[in-house]
Amino acid sequence: MKFSEIIRQFGDAASNHSLISNPDYDPEITGVAAIDEATTGILSYVEGPKFASFVGKTNASALIFPEDEKLQAIAQERGIVWLATPDPRLLFAKAIALFYQPYHPVPEIHPTAVIHSTAKVGSDVYIGPHAVIQQGVEIGDGAIIHPNVVIYPNVKIGDRTTLHANCTIHERTHIGADCVIHSGAVIGAEGFGFVPTRTGWFKMEQSGYTVLEDGVEVGCNSGIDRPSVGETRVGRNTVIDSLVQIGHGCKIGSGCAIAGQVGMAGGVQLGNRVILAGQTGIVNQVKIGDGAMTSAQSGIHNDVAPGEVVCGTPALPYKLYLKVCAVYGRLPDMYQSLKQLQRKSKNSND
């Protein structure tokens, strides 16, 4: 499509662009790519200064910029059309959707799917080969159940929710509308509940519920456990990466982002818009306030205040963590100085 058509698709978000001053140069755009891999006919973007140097050497035909007149001038000199926006990455994400749409099967129920007679299946639903849907399950309109999905009894699946191949939804699970559960994820399995006794571990039955509110996305091979009592709940529009473990009884707010290999023990509470970087570990019953963030491999042993950024293990506030890191790098020299002082002290005493 023409660059001008892309601008029209973006509406007011693309009000500042090169066609204003040069309307006759309107190249055909055939796809999108990263700026260092873009070729003729490709649209790419620059999010900030880190990739600004690529503007002078990219082969892209069109670029999405931040509001930066220097970058615009470089593109103009090289004959690259551009548009400027406060959030280039968001606009580029929308551009991808103009050229690519994920696979969306035509509604049908495959003859090899096993569906219990008491299950309720909405309209325009796709159920793929060898899916198993047990008694009392409710599936909303427009849902997509890919091959080999197993849904245990009495589960509720909301409208337009997609369950990808080989994921498993256990009993006492309610999944809202417009959710996406990726392959290998297990939702609502038994939480890790065992009581120590003199003769071994006594298993505590996990009789609670697991609730995913509307718009939740869960990555491949992640697990969200149901509790012994009460519920494990994930708030609306929260996104969860692959290989994440969410323990029994956790309460996660809305709009959170949880990166790969995060693990949280039972009873953890996250506020709204919390961001957990990769491999963050959280001990049981910790509370993390609204808008808080962790860096990669943070170990959270205590509550985190709203809006706070923490790093390290055990986790420390960001500014304190930087000071600790500065001292840590000087430890070998400090150790040598300490040894010298000890020798001098010993000689003085002798």
Coordinates of C-alpha atoms in Angstrom, one line a residue, residues 1 5 10 14 42 49 60 70 86 98 117 121 135 168 175 178 191 203 210 213 216 219 302 322 327 343:
M1 CA 0.0 0.0 0.0
E5 CA -2.7 5.1 2.9
F10 CA -3.2 5.9 11.6
A14 CA 0.3 10.5 12.3
I42 CA 9.9 -1.5 3.9
P49 CA 18.7 7.7 20.5
A60 CA 14.2 1.3 4.6
K70 CA 17.3 16.1 13.3
P86 CA 5.3 10.7 20.6
L98 CA -1.7 -3.7 8.6
S117 CA -23.2 -33.7 26.2
V121 CA -20.8 -24.2 23.3
Q135 CA -19.0 -32.0 31.6
T168 CA -4.8 -27.5 29.8
I175 CA -11.4 -17.4 32.1
D178 CA -10.7 -11.8 24.9
G191 CA -1.4 -25.5 44.1
K203 CA -1.7 -33.3 51.0
T210 CA -8.7 -19.7 39.5
E213 CA -10.4 -11.5 34.0
V216 CA -5.4 -11.6 30.1
G219 CA 2.6 -17.3 27.5
N302 CA 9.6 -7.8 51.7
L322 CA 23.5 1.5 42.5
V327 CA 31.0 -0.5 46.5
R343 CA 49.5 -6.1 59.2

